[in-house]
XYZ file of C-alpha atoms in Angstrom:
322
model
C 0.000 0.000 0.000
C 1.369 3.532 -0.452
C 2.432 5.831 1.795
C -0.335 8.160 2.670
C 1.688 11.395 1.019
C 2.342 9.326 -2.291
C -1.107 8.227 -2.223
C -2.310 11.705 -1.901
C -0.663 12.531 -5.189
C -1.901 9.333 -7.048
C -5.266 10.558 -6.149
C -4.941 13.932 -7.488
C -3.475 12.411 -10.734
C -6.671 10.388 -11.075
C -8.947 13.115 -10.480
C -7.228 15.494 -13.303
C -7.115 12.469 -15.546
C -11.167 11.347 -15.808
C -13.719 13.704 -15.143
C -16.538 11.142 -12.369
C -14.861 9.092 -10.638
C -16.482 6.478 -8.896
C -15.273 5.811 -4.814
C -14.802 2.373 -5.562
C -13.402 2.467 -8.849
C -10.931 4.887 -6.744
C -10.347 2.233 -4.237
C -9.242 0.115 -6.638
C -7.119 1.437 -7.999
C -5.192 3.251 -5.338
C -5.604 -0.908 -3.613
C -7.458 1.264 -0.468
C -10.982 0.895 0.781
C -13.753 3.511 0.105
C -12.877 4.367 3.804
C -9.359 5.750 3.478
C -10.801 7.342 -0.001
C -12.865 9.113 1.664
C -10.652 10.377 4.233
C -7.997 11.159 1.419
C -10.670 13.389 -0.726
C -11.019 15.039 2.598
C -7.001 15.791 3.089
C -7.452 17.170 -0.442
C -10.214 19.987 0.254
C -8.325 20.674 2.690
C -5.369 21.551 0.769
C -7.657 23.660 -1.210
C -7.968 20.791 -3.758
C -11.908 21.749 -5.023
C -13.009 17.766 -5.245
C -17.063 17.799 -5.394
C -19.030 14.391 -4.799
C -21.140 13.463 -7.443
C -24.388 11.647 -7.181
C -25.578 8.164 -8.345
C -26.082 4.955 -6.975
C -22.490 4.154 -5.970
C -21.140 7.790 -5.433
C -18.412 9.324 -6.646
C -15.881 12.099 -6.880
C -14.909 15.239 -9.597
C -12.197 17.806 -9.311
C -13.700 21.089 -9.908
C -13.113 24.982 -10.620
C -12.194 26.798 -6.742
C -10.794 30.168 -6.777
C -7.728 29.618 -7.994
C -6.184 26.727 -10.030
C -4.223 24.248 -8.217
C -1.187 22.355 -9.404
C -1.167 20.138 -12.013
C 0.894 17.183 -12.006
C 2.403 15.880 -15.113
C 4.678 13.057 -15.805
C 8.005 13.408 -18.155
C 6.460 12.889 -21.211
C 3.609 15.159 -20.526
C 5.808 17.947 -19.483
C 7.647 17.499 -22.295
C 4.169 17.632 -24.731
C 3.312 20.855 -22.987
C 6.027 22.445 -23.078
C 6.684 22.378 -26.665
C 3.044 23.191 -27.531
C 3.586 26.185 -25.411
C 6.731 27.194 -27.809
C 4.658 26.215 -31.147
C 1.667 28.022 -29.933
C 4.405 31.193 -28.984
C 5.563 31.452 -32.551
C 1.936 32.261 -33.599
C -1.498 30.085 -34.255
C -4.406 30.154 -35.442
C -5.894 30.907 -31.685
C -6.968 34.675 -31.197
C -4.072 36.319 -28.032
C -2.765 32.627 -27.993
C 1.169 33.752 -28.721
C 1.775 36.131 -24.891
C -0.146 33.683 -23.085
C 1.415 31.246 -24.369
C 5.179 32.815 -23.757
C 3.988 33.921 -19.652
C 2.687 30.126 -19.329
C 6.397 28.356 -21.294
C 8.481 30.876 -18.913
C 6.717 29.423 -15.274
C 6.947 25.846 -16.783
C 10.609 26.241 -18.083
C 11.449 27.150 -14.715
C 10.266 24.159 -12.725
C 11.654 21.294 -15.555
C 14.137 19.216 -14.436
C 17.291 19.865 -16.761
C 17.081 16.418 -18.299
C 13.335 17.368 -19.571
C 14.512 20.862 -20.336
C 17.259 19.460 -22.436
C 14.818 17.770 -24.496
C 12.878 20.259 -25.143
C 15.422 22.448 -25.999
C 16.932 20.277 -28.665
C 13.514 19.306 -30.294
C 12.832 22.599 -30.665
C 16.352 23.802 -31.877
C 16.617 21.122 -34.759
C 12.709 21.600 -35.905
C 12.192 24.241 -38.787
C 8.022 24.291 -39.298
C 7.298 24.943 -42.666
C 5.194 28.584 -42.719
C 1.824 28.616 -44.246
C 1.215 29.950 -47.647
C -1.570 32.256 -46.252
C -2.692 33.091 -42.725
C -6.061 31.144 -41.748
C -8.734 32.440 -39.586
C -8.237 32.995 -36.229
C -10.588 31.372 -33.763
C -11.214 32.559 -29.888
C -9.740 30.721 -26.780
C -12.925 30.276 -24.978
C -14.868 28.884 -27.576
C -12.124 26.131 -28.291
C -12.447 25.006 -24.349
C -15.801 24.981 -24.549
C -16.341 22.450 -27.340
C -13.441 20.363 -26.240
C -15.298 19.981 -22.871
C -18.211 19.584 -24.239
C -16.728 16.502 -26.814
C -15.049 14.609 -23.518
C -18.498 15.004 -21.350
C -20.460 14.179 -24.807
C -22.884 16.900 -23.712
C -25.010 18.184 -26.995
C -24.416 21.775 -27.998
C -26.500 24.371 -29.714
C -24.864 27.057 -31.466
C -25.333 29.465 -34.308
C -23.640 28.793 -37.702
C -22.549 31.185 -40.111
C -22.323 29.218 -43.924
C -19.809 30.014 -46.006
C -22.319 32.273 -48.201
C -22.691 34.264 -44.858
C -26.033 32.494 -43.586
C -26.881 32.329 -40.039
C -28.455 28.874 -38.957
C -29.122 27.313 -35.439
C -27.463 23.860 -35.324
C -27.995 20.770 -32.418
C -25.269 18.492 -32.480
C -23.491 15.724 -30.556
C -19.916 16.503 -30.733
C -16.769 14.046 -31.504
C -13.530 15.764 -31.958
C -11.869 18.628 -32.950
C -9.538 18.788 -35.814
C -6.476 21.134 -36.663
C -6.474 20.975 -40.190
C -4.239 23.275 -42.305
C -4.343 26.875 -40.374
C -8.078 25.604 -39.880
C -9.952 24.336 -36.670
C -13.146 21.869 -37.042
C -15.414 19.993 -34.967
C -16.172 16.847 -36.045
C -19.876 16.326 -35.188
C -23.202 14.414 -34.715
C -26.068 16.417 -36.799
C -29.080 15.547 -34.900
C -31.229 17.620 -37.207
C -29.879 15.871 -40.006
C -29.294 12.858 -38.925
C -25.756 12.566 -39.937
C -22.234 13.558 -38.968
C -20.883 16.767 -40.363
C -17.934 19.041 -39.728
C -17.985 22.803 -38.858
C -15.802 25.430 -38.971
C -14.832 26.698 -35.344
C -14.431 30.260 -36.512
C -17.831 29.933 -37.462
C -19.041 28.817 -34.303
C -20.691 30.810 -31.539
C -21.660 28.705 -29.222
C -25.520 28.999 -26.847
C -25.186 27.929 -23.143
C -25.737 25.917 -21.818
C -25.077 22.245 -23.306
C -27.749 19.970 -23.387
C -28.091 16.091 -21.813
C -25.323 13.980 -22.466
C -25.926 11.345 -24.930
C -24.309 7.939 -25.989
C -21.346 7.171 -27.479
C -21.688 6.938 -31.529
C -19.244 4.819 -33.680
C -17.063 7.176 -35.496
C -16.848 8.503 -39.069
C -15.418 6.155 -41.386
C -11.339 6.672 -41.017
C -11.396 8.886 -37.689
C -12.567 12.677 -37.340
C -8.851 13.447 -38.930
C -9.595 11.672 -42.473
C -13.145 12.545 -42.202
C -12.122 16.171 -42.067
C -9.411 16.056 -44.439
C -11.359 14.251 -47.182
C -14.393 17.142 -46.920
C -11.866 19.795 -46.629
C -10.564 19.186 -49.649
C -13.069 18.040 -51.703
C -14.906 21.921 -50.667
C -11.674 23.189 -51.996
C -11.375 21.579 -55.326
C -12.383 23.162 -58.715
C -12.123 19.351 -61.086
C -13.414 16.104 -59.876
C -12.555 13.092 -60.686
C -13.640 9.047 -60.852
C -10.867 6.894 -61.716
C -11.019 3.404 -62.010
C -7.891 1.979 -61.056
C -6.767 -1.688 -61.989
C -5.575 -2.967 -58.346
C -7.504 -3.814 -54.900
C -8.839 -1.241 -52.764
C -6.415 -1.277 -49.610
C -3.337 -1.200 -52.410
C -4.548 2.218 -53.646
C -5.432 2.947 -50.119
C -2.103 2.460 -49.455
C -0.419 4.365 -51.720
C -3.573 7.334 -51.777
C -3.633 10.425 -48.927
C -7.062 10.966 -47.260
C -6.722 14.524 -48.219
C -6.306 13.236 -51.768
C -9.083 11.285 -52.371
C -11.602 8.231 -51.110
C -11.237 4.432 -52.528
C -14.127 2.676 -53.002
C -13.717 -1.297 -53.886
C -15.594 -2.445 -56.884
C -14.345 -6.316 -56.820
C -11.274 -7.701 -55.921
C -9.188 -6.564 -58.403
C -9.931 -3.181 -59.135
C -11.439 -0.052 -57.247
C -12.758 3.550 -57.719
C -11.037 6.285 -56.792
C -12.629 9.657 -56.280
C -10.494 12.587 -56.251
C -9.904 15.997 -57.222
C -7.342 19.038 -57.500
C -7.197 22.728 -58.426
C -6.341 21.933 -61.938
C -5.934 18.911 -64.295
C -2.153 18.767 -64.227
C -1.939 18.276 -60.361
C -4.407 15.312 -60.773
C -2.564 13.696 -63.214
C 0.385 13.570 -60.768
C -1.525 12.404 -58.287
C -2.660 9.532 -60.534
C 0.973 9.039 -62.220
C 2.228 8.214 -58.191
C 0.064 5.511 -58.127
C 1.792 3.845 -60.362
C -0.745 1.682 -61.586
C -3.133 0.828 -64.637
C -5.862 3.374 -64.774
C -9.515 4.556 -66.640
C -10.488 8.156 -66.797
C -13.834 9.029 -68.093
C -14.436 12.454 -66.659
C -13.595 15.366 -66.222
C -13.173 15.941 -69.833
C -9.800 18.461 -68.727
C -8.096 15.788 -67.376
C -8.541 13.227 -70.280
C -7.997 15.480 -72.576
C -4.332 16.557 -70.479
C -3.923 12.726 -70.280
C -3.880 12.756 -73.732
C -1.559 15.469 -74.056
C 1.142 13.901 -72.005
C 0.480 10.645 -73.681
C 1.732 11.932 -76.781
C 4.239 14.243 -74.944
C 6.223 11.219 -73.129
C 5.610 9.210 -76.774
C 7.946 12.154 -78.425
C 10.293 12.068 -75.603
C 11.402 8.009 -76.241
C 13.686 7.316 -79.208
C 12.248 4.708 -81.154
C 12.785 1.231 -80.501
């Protein structure tokens, strides 16, 4: 069993980590009975440690807001994580304010790491070079961020106003997943109730009505994960040609070789699938399909076949005869 002082701090850990915790899932795991829990979560308010019961049939436990915010504790590797998402978010973001809060928060951290964690940090951030965007993205606010990130790990539904990318306003009710950096872009990945389907949102776009409604039951996710799900609709928004490729090899071999952002497979038998996909212009799709290097149909759109054709004869010419 631990010593009361180490157990103290295994508690606390537990109670930042999940946020209910039932008193004898707690026992368990600190090997105590609900007894000494009890008395611990006492110890802990007393330290200033805001730790609310919650109520149900068993009982339970949840750290919550006090007046002031009381220590974290983080392991190496989370220290580490922080740390250099405190320098990234420094050098600018896409978060409105984000870069001095972000500096006042990586100075108190810096000076409570050990030297060992320092000196990783140091070095991961000395030999990385982040490649700048070709055009700054929108810049979404702090609170609204927080607020849909706790509101996707207590799966409570949210109501918010939309504004569409022609400028509409709408009222949407969803069940949110995840959110998604994407680009210089934030999304939530969500549950449409209205529509009955998931869909992604622009956070920018977001403004939020409090407060959240019930919580509701886990869903299986979008096909891929919230990341491909957003990439795939992302891009395909973006593009100005379309196309469906039929593509002599099995699904999971173009899958493979094929970025989510690029395009979707779709298995037709066996041996050959369809690929949908799409690009600013017909010569970047033809790249895309000459990396696949594999046997291939194009039917539409007529700009790409007829650029297909083009470099048919182009790569012809460049061959000496045989």
């Amino acid at each position: 069993m631990l010593e009361t002082s180490a157990r103290l701090l295994r508690l606390l850990s537990l109670l930042q980590a999940r946020r209910d915790w039932p008193g004898a899932d707690l026992a368990e795991r600190l090997d105590v009975s609900e007894r000494t829990v009890r008395r611990d979560i006492d110890r802990l308010r007393e330290l200033g440690y805001p730790v609310n019961a919650t109520r149900g049939t068993d009982g339970g436990y949840r750290l919550g807001a006090g007046a002031v915010m009381p220590p974290l504790l983080l392991d190496d590797d989370e220290a580490v994580a922080v740390a250099i998402g405190l320098r990234t978010a420094a050098a600018g973001g896409a978060v409105a304010g984000i870069e001095e809060t972000s500096v006042r928060a990586l100075a108190k951290l810096e000076q409570v790491l050990p030297s060992r964690l320092r000196h990783r940090v140091n070095s991961l951030q000395t030999y990385t070079e982040p490649v700048p965007p070709d055009r700054p993205g929108p810049v979404v606010e702090p609170a609204v961020l927080t607020a849909l990130a706790a509101a996707c790990r207590d799966r409570e539904g949210l109501r918010f106003d939309y504004r569409g990318h022609d400028g509409s306003m709408s009222v949407r009710a969803v069940e949110p997943y995840r959110l998604v950096s994407w680009g210089r872009r934030w999304y939530l990945v969500a549950w449409d109730v209205d529509r009955s389907g998931w869909r992604t949102f622009r956070v920018d776009r977001v403004r939020p009505r409090t407060p959240n409604g019930p919580r509701f039951p886990p869903r299986d996710p979008p096909e891929g994960g919230a990341a491909a799900y957003v990439a795939r609709g992302a891009s395909a928004a973006a593009w100005r040609y379309h196309a469906r490729v039929l593509v002599h090899a099995p699904a999971e071999v173009v899958t493979e070789r094929i970025n989510p952002a690029v395009g979707v497979v779709e298995a037709v038998d066996e041996r050959t699938c369809l690929l949908h996909t799409g690009a600013d212009s017909p010569n970047t799709l033809a790249v895309y399909l000459g990396l696949l290097d594999l046997d291939f149909e194009v039917t539409e759109p007529p700009e790409l076949v007829e650029h297909l054709r083009t470099l048919t004869a182009r790569y012809a010419g460049a061959c000496p005869p045989a």
